[in-house]
Structures are given as C-alpha cells and as structure tokens.
Amino acid sequence: MAKNWWKIACVLILLYVIIGGFSVKVPSIGNNQQAARSIFFHLPMWMCMYTLLAISVVNSVWYLATNDLRRDIRASSAGSIGVLFGMMGFATGMLWSTYTWGGTIVNDPKQMTTAIALTIYMAYLVLRLSFTDLDKRARVSAIFNVFAFALLIPLTYIIPRMVESLHPGSATSPGFSSQDTAGTIKMVLWPAFLGWTLLGIWIYTLRNRYKRLVLKNILHG
Amino acid sequence: MVKRLSYLLFACFMLSLTSVFGQDTARTVTEAVQQQNTETGPVNEFFRSNAKIYVPMGILVIIFIAIVLYLVRLDRRLTKLEKE
C-alpha cells in the first residue's frame, strides 16, 4: 500500500476533476458555450501523451547505451500507451471541433501536424511487429523512436505556435497565460493535468509489468 | 421429431413473449415520458438542477470508478503473478 499512494492520489484527483469539471462556472465565450468544459478532458490527454512519449524516448536512448532489454520493454509500453492517449486526445478534439469550428477535421495546422505525429508513432508500433529477433527489434526501433520524438516536438508544439491556428496559443490567438484564463478553469485544469498523467503512467506500468512477465525466461536466462 | 416439435413450440412461446413484453415496454416508455420523475428530496433536486447537467457527471463518475476498479484488479493479479 505504501508504494501505491500515488495511484490513490490519482483516483481522488480525477474524481475531483470530473465533478469539478461539470460544476464550476465557466465563461461562455462565442459559440464555445458550455463546450469549454471539454478542456478539462481534452488537454490533459496531450499532457499525458507527452509525458509517456518522453519516458519512451528516454528508455530508448538508455537501451542504446546499455543494451538492456528491460529498457526496450519500457520504451515500447510507454510508446503504445502514449499513442493510445494521443488518439483519445485526437478523438475528443474532433468531437469538440465539430460543434465549435464547424468541422470534424478542419484546416487547423495543429490538428494536421498532430495527425502526422501520431502516424509516425503508429509506424513505430508497426515497425516493432516486423522483427522476429528481439535484439535487432530493440535496436532499430530505439533509433526510430529517437527520430519520432525529434519530430513530435516541432510538429505538435513549435510549428502550431508560429502559424495562424484556431487553437489557443498560436501566432494570432492567446495562450493560457495568467491573464487569459478564468480562475475557475485553472482551478480544475492544473489538477487535471496531474491526474490524467498519473492515470496514464499507471496503465503504462501495468503494461510494462505484463510484458516483462511474458519475456521472463529471456530476461533472466 | 419430438425434439423438433418442442423447438417449434419453444420458438412460438418466445415469439409470443416478445410481443407481450414489446407492447408492455412500449407502453411503459410512453408513460415514463409523459410522467417525469417528480420525486423530491435533496438528491433528486440536485440531479435535476442546472438543466440536468449533473446526470452526465454522475455517468462519468460511474464509468471512471468501474475502470479504476478494473485497473486495481489487474494490478493485484500482476503482483500475484510476479511473486510466483
């Protein structure tokens, strides 16, 4: 139990986020209306994805330095759960944009570059399936993962900030600085980042432990 | 032959059942739509306030708790397997 305190914290934070996300007063701006509440669930998906994919690339580099297969298992588990959260973020964004921007996939640069980045990561997962030799798979996919992460940050974080976009935080729209966001939203949004990220890490550790059990004989033999 | 006949009878029985229940559910649904839940009490009034926004909130809480319980069970099973 002592080691699991963060899982309990994660559940309590997320219960606060779900209840608070529906209860707090949000400013009704433009055609966003009450759909503004989506931010408590849509944005944390991306924060969770960034965290997991960062864990993945760190473990990939660590594998290349040590040739320890357990590092490769960590990298692949974090990568697949990161893609899962990315796809959930994309799906929630599609629903949100349908009723506020007037289209499921619109000409928004952030939406497009994110789709590209997610496709690159799906290619990483497919690449892993194409090997039979464990060491070769680990080495090649670790190198691919480094390139994928090196593309993820400019594609989803830097380019959308330099061009015009419907998303907040682009060249022409305000971001989430202290003057722009209502206090009630921030009260729920910061815990939401933490809570959803912890949930993602929890699922990642479960997958990692399962994969280690599957490869138990190879790892200890 | 007897087997086949009994299947046929069973099928007829089931069909009659569906038609009976079908009528009943249809009537129940129309009745339910006509007479809204008007029970009082703090819980009922809370869920009906603010254009019933708290109903989807409750649904999300239920789904979230179910997923968490599943994760906890998976976690425990993995721990058990790791100890073996």
mmCIF file of N, CA, C and O in Angstrom, chain A residues 34-74:
data_model
loop_
_atom_site.group_PDB
_atom_site.id
_atom_site.type_symbol
_atom_site.label_atom_id
_atom_site.label_comp_id
_atom_site.label_asym_id
_atom_site.label_seq_id
_atom_site.Cartn_x
_atom_site.Cartn_y
_atom_site.Cartn_z
ATOM 1 N N GLN A 34 -20.942 25.980 -23.246
ATOM 2 C CA GLN A 34 -20.559 25.033 -22.196
ATOM 3 C C GLN A 34 -19.537 24.007 -22.700
ATOM 4 O O GLN A 34 -18.969 23.257 -21.906
ATOM 5 N N ALA A 35 -19.318 23.966 -24.031
ATOM 6 C CA ALA A 35 -18.313 23.033 -24.571
ATOM 7 C C ALA A 35 -16.924 23.388 -24.067
ATOM 8 O O ALA A 35 -15.994 22.585 -24.193
ATOM 9 N N ALA A 36 -16.760 24.585 -23.468
ATOM 10 C CA ALA A 36 -15.469 24.970 -22.903
ATOM 11 C C ALA A 36 -15.017 23.970 -21.853
ATOM 12 O O ALA A 36 -13.823 23.827 -21.591
ATOM 13 N N ARG A 37 -15.974 23.255 -21.241
ATOM 14 C CA ARG A 37 -15.610 22.256 -20.224
ATOM 15 C C ARG A 37 -14.787 21.111 -20.804
ATOM 16 O O ARG A 37 -14.143 20.379 -20.069
ATOM 17 N N SER A 38 -14.845 20.938 -22.117
ATOM 18 C CA SER A 38 -14.064 19.853 -22.742
ATOM 19 C C SER A 38 -12.586 19.992 -22.431
ATOM 20 O O SER A 38 -11.845 19.004 -22.465
ATOM 21 N N ILE A 39 -12.147 21.227 -22.133
ATOM 22 C CA ILE A 39 -10.725 21.462 -21.905
ATOM 23 C C ILE A 39 -10.196 20.622 -20.742
ATOM 24 O O ILE A 39 -9.046 20.198 -20.751
ATOM 25 N N PHE A 40 -11.063 20.318 -19.749
ATOM 26 C CA PHE A 40 -10.602 19.552 -18.597
ATOM 27 C C PHE A 40 -10.270 18.113 -18.959
ATOM 28 O O PHE A 40 -9.653 17.391 -18.182
ATOM 29 N N PHE A 41 -10.742 17.672 -20.124
ATOM 30 C CA PHE A 41 -10.524 16.277 -20.505
ATOM 31 C C PHE A 41 -9.715 16.159 -21.788
ATOM 32 O O PHE A 41 -9.009 15.178 -21.988
ATOM 33 N N HIS A 42 -9.811 17.164 -22.670
ATOM 34 C CA HIS A 42 -9.111 17.102 -23.957
ATOM 35 C C HIS A 42 -7.631 17.444 -23.791
ATOM 36 O O HIS A 42 -6.763 16.714 -24.256
ATOM 37 N N LEU A 43 -7.334 18.536 -23.116
ATOM 38 C CA LEU A 43 -5.943 18.978 -22.977
ATOM 39 C C LEU A 43 -5.086 18.008 -22.158
ATOM 40 O O LEU A 43 -3.954 17.710 -22.563
ATOM 41 N N PRO A 44 -5.582 17.478 -21.028
ATOM 42 C CA PRO A 44 -4.743 16.529 -20.261
ATOM 43 C C PRO A 44 -4.331 15.291 -21.048
ATOM 44 O O PRO A 44 -3.290 14.695 -20.767
ATOM 45 N N MET A 45 -5.161 14.896 -22.063
ATOM 46 C CA MET A 45 -4.766 13.739 -22.881
ATOM 47 C C MET A 45 -3.413 14.007 -23.525
ATOM 48 O O MET A 45 -2.545 13.130 -23.587
ATOM 49 N N TRP A 46 -3.207 15.235 -24.016
ATOM 50 C CA TRP A 46 -1.944 15.570 -24.689
ATOM 51 C C TRP A 46 -0.803 15.640 -23.689
ATOM 52 O O TRP A 46 0.309 15.205 -23.986
ATOM 53 N N MET A 47 -1.079 16.201 -22.500
ATOM 54 C CA MET A 47 -0.023 16.271 -21.486
ATOM 55 C C MET A 47 0.438 14.861 -21.119
ATOM 56 O O MET A 47 1.622 14.582 -20.981
ATOM 57 N N CYS A 48 -0.544 13.970 -21.000
ATOM 58 C CA CYS A 48 -0.229 12.576 -20.672
ATOM 59 C C CYS A 48 0.563 11.943 -21.806
ATOM 60 O O CYS A 48 1.537 11.217 -21.570
ATOM 61 N N MET A 49 0.161 12.236 -23.056
ATOM 62 C CA MET A 49 0.875 11.670 -24.205
ATOM 63 C C MET A 49 2.320 12.156 -24.223
ATOM 64 O O MET A 49 3.238 11.354 -24.407
ATOM 65 N N TYR A 50 2.548 13.466 -24.014
ATOM 66 C CA TYR A 50 3.921 13.993 -24.000
ATOM 67 C C TYR A 50 4.754 13.303 -22.929
ATOM 68 O O TYR A 50 5.898 12.911 -23.165
ATOM 69 N N THR A 51 4.164 13.171 -21.725
ATOM 70 C CA THR A 51 4.913 12.530 -20.632
ATOM 71 C C THR A 51 5.312 11.105 -21.003
ATOM 72 O O THR A 51 6.469 10.710 -20.844
ATOM 73 N N LEU A 52 4.340 10.330 -21.523
ATOM 74 C CA LEU A 52 4.627 8.920 -21.817
ATOM 75 C C LEU A 52 5.620 8.787 -22.961
ATOM 76 O O LEU A 52 6.518 7.933 -22.924
ATOM 77 N N LEU A 53 5.498 9.636 -23.993
ATOM 78 C CA LEU A 53 6.422 9.522 -25.112
ATOM 79 C C LEU A 53 7.825 9.990 -24.700
ATOM 80 O O LEU A 53 8.824 9.485 -25.217
ATOM 81 N N ALA A 54 7.897 10.915 -23.740
ATOM 82 C CA ALA A 54 9.209 11.310 -23.214
ATOM 83 C C ALA A 54 9.833 10.145 -22.443
ATOM 84 O O ALA A 54 11.023 9.838 -22.609
ATOM 85 N N ILE A 55 9.028 9.463 -21.626
ATOM 86 C CA ILE A 55 9.510 8.269 -20.926
ATOM 87 C C ILE A 55 10.012 7.263 -21.944
ATOM 88 O O ILE A 55 11.075 6.638 -21.790
ATOM 89 N N SER A 56 9.246 7.113 -23.044
ATOM 90 C CA SER A 56 9.598 6.140 -24.078
ATOM 91 C C SER A 56 10.948 6.460 -24.699
ATOM 92 O O SER A 56 11.816 5.586 -24.829
ATOM 93 N N VAL A 57 11.182 7.727 -25.076
ATOM 94 C CA VAL A 57 12.425 8.060 -25.779
ATOM 95 C C VAL A 57 13.612 7.987 -24.825
ATOM 96 O O VAL A 57 14.699 7.546 -25.207
ATOM 97 N N VAL A 58 13.407 8.361 -23.560
ATOM 98 C CA VAL A 58 14.494 8.256 -22.588
ATOM 99 C C VAL A 58 14.928 6.796 -22.441
ATOM 100 O O VAL A 58 16.121 6.473 -22.442
ATOM 101 N N ASN A 59 13.941 5.897 -22.376
ATOM 102 C CA ASN A 59 14.277 4.482 -22.242
ATOM 103 C C ASN A 59 14.913 3.923 -23.502
ATOM 104 O O ASN A 59 15.741 3.018 -23.429
ATOM 105 N N SER A 60 14.521 4.465 -24.673
ATOM 106 C CA SER A 60 15.141 4.013 -25.921
ATOM 107 C C SER A 60 16.626 4.375 -25.949
ATOM 108 O O SER A 60 17.470 3.559 -26.312
ATOM 109 N N VAL A 61 16.919 5.615 -25.558
ATOM 110 C CA VAL A 61 18.319 6.048 -25.519
ATOM 111 C C VAL A 61 19.087 5.219 -24.493
ATOM 112 O O VAL A 61 20.216 4.778 -24.726
ATOM 113 N N TRP A 62 18.442 4.982 -23.353
ATOM 114 C CA TRP A 62 19.040 4.178 -22.294
ATOM 115 C C TRP A 62 19.341 2.776 -22.800
ATOM 116 O O TRP A 62 20.374 2.180 -22.498
ATOM 117 N N TYR A 63 18.414 2.234 -23.631
ATOM 118 C CA TYR A 63 18.666 0.907 -24.200
ATOM 119 C C TYR A 63 19.905 0.931 -25.087
ATOM 120 O O TYR A 63 20.767 0.047 -25.014
ATOM 121 N N LEU A 64 20.010 1.968 -25.942
ATOM 122 C CA LEU A 64 21.154 2.040 -26.856
ATOM 123 C C LEU A 64 22.461 2.140 -26.083
ATOM 124 O O LEU A 64 23.507 1.678 -26.532
ATOM 125 N N ALA A 65 22.407 2.740 -24.876
ATOM 126 C CA ALA A 65 23.625 2.880 -24.080
ATOM 127 C C ALA A 65 23.962 1.598 -23.335
ATOM 128 O O ALA A 65 25.140 1.295 -23.125
ATOM 129 N N THR A 66 22.947 0.830 -22.911
ATOM 130 C CA THR A 66 23.218 -0.311 -22.031
ATOM 131 C C THR A 66 22.929 -1.672 -22.650
ATOM 132 O O THR A 66 23.357 -2.692 -22.108
ATOM 133 N N ASN A 67 22.138 -1.714 -23.764
ATOM 134 C CA ASN A 67 21.701 -2.985 -24.366
ATOM 135 C C ASN A 67 20.905 -3.849 -23.397
ATOM 136 O O ASN A 67 20.922 -5.066 -23.481
ATOM 137 N N ASP A 68 20.194 -3.195 -22.471
ATOM 138 C CA ASP A 68 19.363 -3.904 -21.510
ATOM 139 C C ASP A 68 17.945 -4.015 -22.090
ATOM 140 O O ASP A 68 17.285 -3.003 -22.300
ATOM 141 N N LEU A 69 17.493 -5.264 -22.333
ATOM 142 C CA LEU A 69 16.191 -5.444 -22.992
ATOM 143 C C LEU A 69 15.031 -4.901 -22.152
ATOM 144 O O LEU A 69 13.985 -4.554 -22.682
ATOM 145 N N ARG A 70 15.211 -4.823 -20.831
ATOM 146 C CA ARG A 70 14.138 -4.294 -19.993
ATOM 147 C C ARG A 70 13.847 -2.831 -20.318
ATOM 148 O O ARG A 70 12.718 -2.369 -20.212
ATOM 149 N N ARG A 71 14.895 -2.103 -20.751
ATOM 150 C CA ARG A 71 14.710 -0.710 -21.170
ATOM 151 C C ARG A 71 13.857 -0.649 -22.435
ATOM 152 O O ARG A 71 13.037 0.239 -22.607
ATOM 153 N N ASP A 72 14.082 -1.631 -23.331
ATOM 154 C CA ASP A 72 13.299 -1.663 -24.570
ATOM 155 C C ASP A 72 11.834 -1.953 -24.272
ATOM 156 O O ASP A 72 10.940 -1.362 -24.879
ATOM 157 N N ILE A 73 11.574 -2.839 -23.293
ATOM 158 C CA ILE A 73 10.181 -3.138 -22.932
ATOM 159 C C ILE A 73 9.514 -1.879 -22.378
ATOM 160 O O ILE A 73 8.378 -1.557 -22.732
ATOM 161 N N ARG A 74 10.250 -1.142 -21.536
ATOM 162 C CA ARG A 74 9.702 0.114 -21.005
ATOM 163 C C ARG A 74 9.378 1.083 -22.131
ATOM 164 O O ARG A 74 8.327 1.715 -22.145
#
